[in-house]
Amino acid sequence: FWFGNSYAISPQEILENVDEIRAPGEAFTFDIKITLHKNDNKTHELKLFTRVKDAKKSLVIYRYPSASRGRVLLMVEDIMWIYIPGAGRPIMISPQQQIMGDVSNADVARVVYNLDYRAESVEFDSLNSAKVVKLFLTAKTNGAAYQSIILWLEEENYNPIKAEFFALSGRLLKTVYYKDYK
């Protein structure tokens, strides 16, 4: 299909561009702040530091709130462990397990979508009066945290703006807004 006034690009190529934004190198770090809202009120906040290597290895360190400080998630391929201070040794957990509210472990540890998802189709749309690309993803591995994802991307650079995550049943599990990319 045609993208804007330029060259043809496939849904999979768009997904690869999104992954380059979310994973800007072989090894990188980022800070993430997760804020949960219910009925327009902030209910919980979590701050994490994540280090990623080779897209399939990640280390997530809890920084806030103080009750969670010192917890560490380690993900290698599709296997994940959590270390909780005072618990003795790390415990194997599922990437689909919830870390807080509707946020799964995979949401903070896995940054490359094309490891678990296939780009099926794309639509051009608008979101808050901005032109966007809407990318439809479906799970391609059993370890994927969700059955499908719809991503809204800035048309000019593919920065993610919004995502909807769906269960195997097709039920919408959550909506995520991405802000303050730096």
PDB file of C-alpha atoms in Angstrom, residues 49-135:
ATOM      1  CA  PHE A  49      14.420   1.038  35.510  1.00  0.00           C
ATOM      2  CA  THR A  50      14.852  -1.441  32.642  1.00  0.00           C
ATOM      3  CA  ARG A  51      18.021  -2.664  30.961  1.00  0.00           C
ATOM      4  CA  VAL A  52      17.645  -4.619  27.696  1.00  0.00           C
ATOM      5  CA  LYS A  53      20.265  -6.644  25.831  1.00  0.00           C
ATOM      6  CA  ASP A  54      19.835  -8.375  22.464  1.00  0.00           C
ATOM      7  CA  ALA A  55      16.036  -7.778  22.582  1.00  0.00           C
ATOM      8  CA  LYS A  56      15.484 -11.109  24.380  1.00  0.00           C
ATOM      9  CA  LYS A  57      17.122 -10.349  27.727  1.00  0.00           C
ATOM     10  CA  SER A  58      15.902  -7.745  30.167  1.00  0.00           C
ATOM     11  CA  LEU A  59      16.426  -6.743  33.767  1.00  0.00           C
ATOM     12  CA  VAL A  60      13.749  -4.613  35.473  1.00  0.00           C
ATOM     13  CA  ILE A  61      14.535  -2.910  38.784  1.00  0.00           C
ATOM     14  CA  TYR A  62      11.708  -1.500  40.916  1.00  0.00           C
ATOM     15  CA  ARG A  63      12.426   2.020  42.183  1.00  0.00           C
ATOM     16  CA  TYR A  64       9.085   3.285  43.510  1.00  0.00           C
ATOM     17  CA  PRO A  65       7.049   2.920  45.695  1.00  0.00           C
ATOM     18  CA  SER A  66       9.413   2.247  48.567  1.00  0.00           C
ATOM     19  CA  ALA A  67       7.531  -0.964  49.494  1.00  0.00           C
ATOM     20  CA  SER A  68       8.522  -2.440  46.105  1.00  0.00           C
ATOM     21  CA  ARG A  69      12.068  -1.016  45.954  1.00  0.00           C
ATOM     22  CA  GLY A  70      14.682  -3.730  45.501  1.00  0.00           C
ATOM     23  CA  ARG A  71      12.480  -6.128  43.554  1.00  0.00           C
ATOM     24  CA  VAL A  72      14.034  -7.319  40.316  1.00  0.00           C
ATOM     25  CA  LEU A  73      12.561  -9.044  37.252  1.00  0.00           C
ATOM     26  CA  LEU A  74      14.847 -10.973  34.921  1.00  0.00           C
ATOM     27  CA  MET A  75      13.570 -12.165  31.535  1.00  0.00           C
ATOM     28  CA  VAL A  76      15.676 -14.353  29.226  1.00  0.00           C
ATOM     29  CA  GLU A  77      13.897 -15.471  26.055  1.00  0.00           C
ATOM     30  CA  ASP A  78      10.402 -16.456  27.330  1.00  0.00           C
ATOM     31  CA  ILE A  79      11.476 -17.361  30.874  1.00  0.00           C
ATOM     32  CA  MET A  80      11.059 -14.870  33.705  1.00  0.00           C
ATOM     33  CA  TRP A  81      12.079 -14.739  37.356  1.00  0.00           C
ATOM     34  CA  ILE A  82      11.363 -12.265  40.133  1.00  0.00           C
ATOM     35  CA  TYR A  83      13.585 -11.559  43.106  1.00  0.00           C
ATOM     36  CA  ILE A  84      11.845 -10.114  46.158  1.00  0.00           C
ATOM     37  CA  PRO A  85      14.145  -8.920  48.965  1.00  0.00           C
ATOM     38  CA  GLY A  86      13.762 -11.122  52.010  1.00  0.00           C
ATOM     39  CA  ALA A  87      12.227 -14.015  50.059  1.00  0.00           C
ATOM     40  CA  GLY A  88      15.497 -15.901  49.732  1.00  0.00           C
ATOM     41  CA  ARG A  89      15.907 -16.879  46.114  1.00  0.00           C
ATOM     42  CA  PRO A  90      14.331 -15.835  42.795  1.00  0.00           C
ATOM     43  CA  ILE A  91      10.964 -17.324  41.824  1.00  0.00           C
ATOM     44  CA  MET A  92      10.028 -18.327  38.271  1.00  0.00           C
ATOM     45  CA  ILE A  93       6.920 -16.441  37.111  1.00  0.00           C
ATOM     46  CA  SER A  94       4.878 -15.992  33.940  1.00  0.00           C
ATOM     47  CA  PRO A  95       5.392 -12.992  31.636  1.00  0.00           C
ATOM     48  CA  GLN A  96       1.572 -12.757  31.477  1.00  0.00           C
ATOM     49  CA  GLN A  97       1.298 -12.378  35.263  1.00  0.00           C
ATOM     50  CA  GLN A  98       0.207  -8.944  36.427  1.00  0.00           C
ATOM     51  CA  ILE A  99       2.779  -6.658  37.967  1.00  0.00           C
ATOM     52  CA  MET A 100       0.259  -3.998  39.042  1.00  0.00           C
ATOM     53  CA  GLY A 101      -3.373  -3.560  38.033  1.00  0.00           C
ATOM     54  CA  ASP A 102      -3.656  -4.628  34.403  1.00  0.00           C
ATOM     55  CA  VAL A 103       0.077  -4.229  33.668  1.00  0.00           C
ATOM     56  CA  SER A 104       1.785  -7.541  32.942  1.00  0.00           C
ATOM     57  CA  ASN A 105       5.406  -8.443  33.548  1.00  0.00           C
ATOM     58  CA  ALA A 106       5.888  -8.662  29.763  1.00  0.00           C
ATOM     59  CA  ASP A 107       4.643  -5.070  29.389  1.00  0.00           C
ATOM     60  CA  VAL A 108       7.737  -3.756  31.166  1.00  0.00           C
ATOM     61  CA  ALA A 109      10.288  -6.443  30.242  1.00  0.00           C
ATOM     62  CA  ARG A 110       9.592  -7.158  26.545  1.00  0.00           C
ATOM     63  CA  VAL A 111      10.021  -4.137  24.284  1.00  0.00           C
ATOM     64  CA  VAL A 112      10.239  -5.746  20.835  1.00  0.00           C
ATOM     65  CA  TYR A 113       6.774  -6.577  19.529  1.00  0.00           C
ATOM     66  CA  ASN A 114       7.867  -8.685  16.553  1.00  0.00           C
ATOM     67  CA  LEU A 115       9.288 -11.374  18.845  1.00  0.00           C
ATOM     68  CA  ASP A 116       5.737 -12.321  19.901  1.00  0.00           C
ATOM     69  CA  TYR A 117       3.435 -10.653  17.360  1.00  0.00           C
ATOM     70  CA  ARG A 118       2.799 -10.558  13.619  1.00  0.00           C
ATOM     71  CA  ALA A 119       1.596  -7.379  11.899  1.00  0.00           C
ATOM     72  CA  GLU A 120      -1.600  -8.375  10.076  1.00  0.00           C
ATOM     73  CA  SER A 121      -2.941  -5.142   8.644  1.00  0.00           C
ATOM     74  CA  VAL A 122      -2.831  -1.376   8.781  1.00  0.00           C
ATOM     75  CA  GLU A 123      -5.370   1.447   8.482  1.00  0.00           C
ATOM     76  CA  PHE A 124      -5.038   5.193   8.269  1.00  0.00           C
ATOM     77  CA  ASP A 125      -7.104   6.978  10.883  1.00  0.00           C
ATOM     78  CA  SER A 126      -7.188  10.037  13.116  1.00  0.00           C
ATOM     79  CA  LEU A 127      -6.822  10.305  16.863  1.00  0.00           C
ATOM     80  CA  ASN A 128      -7.511  13.601  18.618  1.00  0.00           C
ATOM     81  CA  SER A 129      -7.494  15.309  15.175  1.00  0.00           C
ATOM     82  CA  ALA A 130      -3.983  13.978  14.366  1.00  0.00           C
ATOM     83  CA  LYS A 131      -3.338  11.667  11.412  1.00  0.00           C
ATOM     84  CA  VAL A 132      -2.279   8.241  12.666  1.00  0.00           C
ATOM     85  CA  VAL A 133      -1.450   4.768  11.423  1.00  0.00           C
ATOM     86  CA  LYS A 134      -3.442   2.014  13.118  1.00  0.00           C
ATOM     87  CA  LEU A 135      -1.496  -1.267  13.163  1.00  0.00           C
TER      88      LEU A 135
END
